[in-house]
Amino acid sequence: MATDDLSKSFAALADPTRRAIVARLTLGDATVSELAAPFAMSLQAISKHVSVLETAGLVVRRDDTHRRPVHLRSETLTGLTDWITRHQRQAEERLGRLDDALAATSEEPSSASSRRTP
Amino acid sequence: MATDDLSKSFAALADPTRRAIVARLTLGDATVSELAAPFAMSLQAISKHVSVLETAGLVVRRDDTHRRPVHLRSETLTGLTDWITRHQRQAEERLGRLDDALAATSEEPSSASSRRTP
C-alpha cells in the first residue's frame, strides 16, 4: 500500500491522464473545466484525477476564487528526480569502479601474451 | 490502468519495498535470496516485487546460472527523470517569463510614485 509521500507521488504519475494534467499545468494554472477540455472524460473523472495529484502533493487547488484554479507544485517533482538520480549515481559510481577493475585485469593477460614466445 | 511503459515504471517505484530493492541493486546484482535478507518477507513476496520491477523494465533477471541474479536497468530510470525534468523546465521557463513581466509591471508604479510630489 502506498502510504508514504514518495510512493504517493510515484503512484500519481503512474497514469497517462494525470501526467497529461501535470504537463498542461506546466503551462499555467487551470480550472478543472479547462483541464478536462482535451479529454473525452467527465468533469467528475478529471476532478478525481486532480484529487489524486493533490493528495500526492503534486498540485494545490487555489481557493481564492470559486473557479479554484489548480497549481503545479514543482518542488514535489524535484523530490522524485532527487530519489532517482541519487540511486542512479550510486549505480554509475559502482560501474565506474568495475570498469577500472576490468581494465586493470585486462592489462595483465595482454602484457603476458606479448611476452609469450612463438 | 497502467498499460504504457512510463506508467508501469512509475507504478513500480510507488512502493517502499520495491524502492529498497532498487537501492540495493545499485550496489550490485543480487539473487532473490540476497534481496530478501533485509526484509521480514517471504522469498515469494520478494520474488513478486522483483517481477513487478521486471515487467516495468527496471530490472532484468540474468539467466546465465541457476542463481539468476537480478540486475538494475539504469536506463529505464533515466526515462522517468527525463519526463519529469522536461516538464519542470517548461514550468520554470514560464515562471521566469512571469517574473520578468511582473518586474516590468512593478517598475511602472514605482517610477510613478517617485514622480509624485509630497
Short mmCIF file of C-alpha atoms in Angstrom, two decimals:
data_model
loop_
_atom_site.label_atom_id
_atom_site.label_comp_id
_atom_site.label_asym_id
_atom_site.label_seq_id
_atom_site.Cartn_x
_atom_site.Cartn_y
_atom_site.Cartn_z
CA MET A 1 0.00 0.00 0.00
CA ALA A 2 1.28 3.44 -0.94
CA THR A 3 1.17 5.37 2.33
CA ASP A 4 4.43 7.34 2.27
CA ASP A 5 4.78 10.59 0.32
CA LEU A 6 7.25 9.31 -2.27
CA SER A 7 5.05 6.29 -3.02
CA LYS A 8 2.00 8.54 -3.39
CA SER A 9 3.83 10.86 -5.82
CA PHE A 10 5.18 8.00 -7.97
CA ALA A 11 1.72 6.36 -7.98
CA ALA A 12 0.12 9.67 -9.02
CA LEU A 13 2.39 9.86 -12.08
CA ALA A 14 1.66 6.21 -12.99
CA ASP A 15 -1.32 7.26 -15.12
CA PRO A 16 -1.23 8.87 -18.59
CA THR A 17 -4.19 11.20 -17.92
CA ARG A 18 -2.61 12.50 -14.70
CA ARG A 19 0.74 13.01 -16.48
CA ALA A 20 -1.13 14.94 -19.21
CA ILE A 21 -2.72 17.12 -16.49
CA VAL A 22 0.74 17.79 -14.99
CA ALA A 23 2.06 18.63 -18.49
CA ARG A 24 -0.85 21.07 -19.03
CA LEU A 25 -0.22 22.73 -15.63
CA THR A 26 3.42 23.45 -16.53
CA LEU A 27 1.92 25.98 -18.97
CA GLY A 28 -0.01 27.72 -16.20
CA ASP A 29 -2.75 27.26 -13.58
CA ALA A 30 -6.05 25.91 -14.91
CA THR A 31 -9.54 25.16 -13.64
CA VAL A 32 -10.91 21.61 -13.71
CA SER A 33 -13.08 22.58 -16.72
CA GLU A 34 -10.00 23.82 -18.58
CA LEU A 35 -8.09 20.66 -17.64
CA ALA A 36 -10.98 18.48 -18.83
CA ALA A 37 -11.25 20.17 -22.25
CA PRO A 38 -8.77 17.93 -24.19
CA PHE A 39 -10.16 14.69 -22.70
CA ALA A 40 -13.23 12.63 -23.53
CA MET A 41 -13.90 12.40 -19.80
CA SER A 42 -16.45 13.79 -17.36
CA LEU A 43 -15.56 16.75 -15.15
CA GLN A 44 -16.04 14.37 -12.23
CA ALA A 45 -13.41 11.93 -13.58
CA ILE A 46 -10.90 14.76 -14.15
CA SER A 47 -11.66 16.18 -10.70
CA LYS A 48 -10.88 12.73 -9.24
CA HIS A 49 -7.52 12.67 -11.05
CA VAL A 50 -6.77 16.18 -9.72
CA SER A 51 -7.60 14.95 -6.19
CA VAL A 52 -5.06 12.09 -6.56
CA LEU A 53 -2.43 14.63 -7.68
CA GLU A 54 -3.41 16.89 -4.75
CA THR A 55 -3.12 14.09 -2.14
CA ALA A 56 0.31 13.29 -3.61
CA GLY A 57 1.35 16.93 -3.10
CA LEU A 58 1.87 17.42 -6.84
CA VAL A 59 -0.79 20.12 -7.24
CA VAL A 60 -2.66 22.51 -4.99
CA ARG A 61 -6.11 23.98 -5.59
CA ARG A 62 -6.03 27.73 -5.13
CA ASP A 63 -9.01 28.66 -3.05
CA ASP A 64 -9.00 32.40 -3.77
CA THR A 65 -11.98 32.34 -6.16
CA HIS A 66 -14.87 29.99 -6.79
CA ARG A 67 -13.10 28.98 -10.04
CA ARG A 68 -10.41 27.29 -7.90
CA PRO A 69 -7.52 27.07 -10.35
CA VAL A 70 -5.18 24.09 -9.96
CA HIS A 71 -1.49 24.91 -9.48
CA LEU A 72 1.50 22.60 -10.06
CA ARG A 73 3.87 22.15 -7.09
CA SER A 74 7.13 21.76 -8.99
CA GLU A 75 9.10 21.10 -5.78
CA THR A 76 7.37 17.73 -5.30
CA LEU A 77 8.64 16.65 -8.73
CA THR A 78 12.14 17.57 -7.54
CA GLY A 79 11.77 15.04 -4.69
CA LEU A 80 11.15 12.28 -7.23
CA THR A 81 14.08 13.14 -9.52
CA ASP A 82 16.30 13.51 -6.42
CA TRP A 83 15.46 9.97 -5.33
CA ILE A 84 16.08 8.52 -8.81
CA THR A 85 19.28 10.42 -9.61
CA ARG A 86 20.76 9.67 -6.16
CA HIS A 87 20.38 5.94 -6.80
CA GLN A 88 21.49 6.17 -10.42
CA ARG A 89 24.66 7.98 -9.37
CA GLN A 90 25.36 5.19 -6.86
CA ALA A 91 24.95 2.56 -9.63
CA GLU A 92 27.14 4.51 -12.06
CA GLU A 93 29.89 5.01 -9.50
CA ARG A 94 29.90 1.25 -8.88
CA LEU A 95 30.05 0.52 -12.64
CA GLY A 96 32.90 3.03 -12.94
CA ARG A 97 34.85 1.15 -10.25
CA LEU A 98 34.01 -2.14 -12.03
CA ASP A 99 35.31 -0.74 -15.36
CA ASP A 100 38.55 0.33 -13.63
CA ALA A 101 38.95 -3.14 -12.13
CA LEU A 102 38.26 -4.82 -15.51
CA ALA A 103 40.71 -2.50 -17.28
CA ALA A 104 43.37 -3.36 -14.69
CA THR A 105 42.65 -7.10 -15.13
CA SER A 106 42.68 -6.98 -18.97
CA GLU A 107 46.07 -5.24 -18.93
CA GLU A 108 47.59 -8.26 -17.18
CA PRO A 109 46.96 -11.02 -19.83
CA SER A 110 47.82 -8.72 -22.76
CA SER A 111 51.24 -7.90 -21.31
CA ALA A 112 51.67 -11.63 -20.53
CA SER A 113 50.80 -12.61 -24.14
CA SER A 114 53.23 -10.05 -25.55
CA ARG A 115 55.93 -11.75 -23.51
CA ARG A 116 54.88 -15.14 -24.93
CA THR A 117 57.41 -16.59 -27.45
CA PRO A 118 56.00 -18.07 -30.71
CA MET B 1 -4.97 1.17 -15.76
CA ALA B 2 -1.22 1.43 -16.16
CA THR B 3 -0.55 -0.14 -19.55
CA ASP B 4 2.12 2.16 -21.04
CA ASP B 5 5.80 1.77 -20.12
CA LEU B 6 6.15 5.08 -18.28
CA SER B 7 3.08 4.32 -16.17
CA LYS B 8 4.42 0.86 -15.33
CA SER B 9 7.79 2.27 -14.26
CA PHE B 10 6.27 4.99 -12.07
CA ALA B 11 3.88 2.44 -10.54
CA ALA B 12 6.78 0.06 -9.85
CA LEU B 13 8.56 2.79 -7.82
CA ALA B 14 5.36 3.61 -5.89
CA ASP B 15 6.22 1.03 -3.23
CA PRO B 16 8.83 1.37 -0.45
CA THR B 17 9.94 -2.30 -0.65
CA ARG B 18 10.49 -2.07 -4.42
CA ARG B 19 12.42 1.19 -3.99
CA ALA B 20 14.57 -0.53 -1.34
CA ILE B 21 15.23 -3.38 -3.83
CA VAL B 22 16.27 -0.83 -6.49
CA ALA B 23 18.52 0.89 -3.92
CA ARG B 24 20.13 -2.48 -3.05
CA LEU B 25 20.70 -3.28 -6.75
CA THR B 26 22.61 -0.02 -7.28
CA LEU B 27 25.31 -1.72 -5.14
CA GLY B 28 25.45 -4.73 -7.49
CA ASP B 29 23.46 -7.66 -8.86
CA ALA B 30 21.79 -9.85 -6.25
CA THR B 31 19.77 -13.05 -6.10
CA VAL B 32 16.20 -13.03 -4.75
CA SER B 33 17.50 -14.64 -1.52
CA GLU B 34 20.06 -11.85 -1.12
CA LEU B 35 17.39 -9.22 -1.87
CA ALA B 36 15.04 -10.81 0.68
CA ALA B 37 17.62 -10.85 3.51
CA PRO B 38 16.89 -7.37 5.00
CA PHE B 39 13.10 -7.82 4.87
CA ALA B 40 10.69 -9.69 7.12
CA MET B 41 9.06 -11.08 3.97
CA SER B 42 8.84 -14.46 2.26
CA LEU B 43 11.03 -15.21 -0.77
CA GLN B 44 7.78 -15.48 -2.72
CA ALA B 45 6.73 -11.94 -1.76
CA ILE B 46 10.14 -10.52 -2.73
CA SER B 47 10.09 -12.51 -5.98
CA LYS B 48 6.69 -10.93 -6.76
CA HIS B 49 8.13 -7.43 -6.18
CA VAL B 50 11.07 -8.31 -8.48
CA SER B 51 8.58 -9.45 -11.14
CA VAL B 52 6.79 -6.06 -10.95
CA LEU B 53 10.16 -4.31 -11.40
CA GLU B 54 10.97 -6.67 -14.29
CA THR B 55 7.65 -6.04 -16.10
CA ALA B 56 8.32 -2.31 -15.70
CA GLY B 57 11.74 -2.77 -17.37
CA LEU B 58 13.54 -1.58 -14.24
CA VAL B 59 15.42 -4.85 -13.64
CA VAL B 60 16.36 -7.92 -15.65
CA ARG B 61 16.99 -11.42 -14.31
CA ARG B 62 20.24 -12.76 -15.66
CA ASP B 63 19.64 -16.28 -16.81
CA ASP B 64 23.27 -17.40 -17.01
CA THR B 65 23.22 -19.52 -13.86
CA HIS B 66 20.54 -21.17 -11.77
CA ARG B 67 21.14 -18.49 -9.15
CA ARG B 68 19.62 -15.96 -11.59
CA PRO B 69 20.96 -12.66 -10.23
CA VAL B 70 18.74 -9.59 -10.64
CA HIS B 71 20.31 -6.65 -12.48
CA LEU B 72 19.21 -2.98 -12.39
CA ARG B 73 18.46 -1.37 -15.76
CA SER B 74 19.58 2.17 -15.01
CA GLU B 75 18.45 3.44 -18.44
CA THR B 76 14.78 2.94 -17.50
CA LEU B 77 15.26 5.28 -14.54
CA THR B 78 16.63 7.85 -16.99
CA GLY B 79 13.32 7.74 -18.89
CA LEU B 80 11.49 8.75 -15.70
CA THR B 81 13.81 11.62 -14.78
CA ASP B 82 13.73 12.79 -18.42
CA TRP B 83 9.94 13.03 -18.33
CA ILE B 84 9.93 14.90 -15.00
CA THR B 85 12.77 17.34 -15.76
CA ARG B 86 11.36 18.16 -19.23
CA HIS B 87 8.08 19.25 -17.63
CA GLN B 88 9.76 21.01 -14.74
CA ARG B 89 11.90 23.02 -17.15
CA GLN B 90 8.74 24.04 -19.03
CA ALA B 91 7.15 25.24 -15.75
CA GLU B 92 10.30 27.10 -14.69
CA GLU B 93 10.65 28.84 -18.05
CA ARG B 94 7.04 30.01 -17.75
CA LEU B 95 7.65 31.27 -14.19
CA GLY B 96 10.77 33.06 -15.43
CA ARG B 97 8.73 34.87 -18.08
CA LEU B 98 6.10 35.66 -15.41
CA ASP B 99 8.79 37.13 -13.12
CA ASP B 100 10.08 39.30 -16.00
CA ALA B 101 6.55 40.51 -16.71
CA LEU B 102 5.94 41.27 -13.00
CA ALA B 103 9.28 43.10 -12.73
CA ALA B 104 8.36 45.20 -15.78
CA THR B 105 4.94 45.97 -14.26
CA SER B 106 6.31 46.83 -10.79
CA GLU B 107 8.78 49.29 -12.32
CA GLU B 108 5.86 51.32 -13.66
CA PRO B 109 4.13 52.26 -10.34
CA SER B 110 7.44 52.86 -8.50
CA SER B 111 8.60 55.35 -11.15
CA ALA B 112 5.13 56.90 -11.00
CA SER B 113 5.36 57.24 -7.17
CA SER B 114 8.84 58.81 -7.41
CA ARG B 115 7.32 61.42 -9.67
CA ARG B 116 4.60 62.08 -7.05
CA THR B 117 5.04 65.42 -5.26
CA PRO B 118 4.66 65.45 -1.44
#
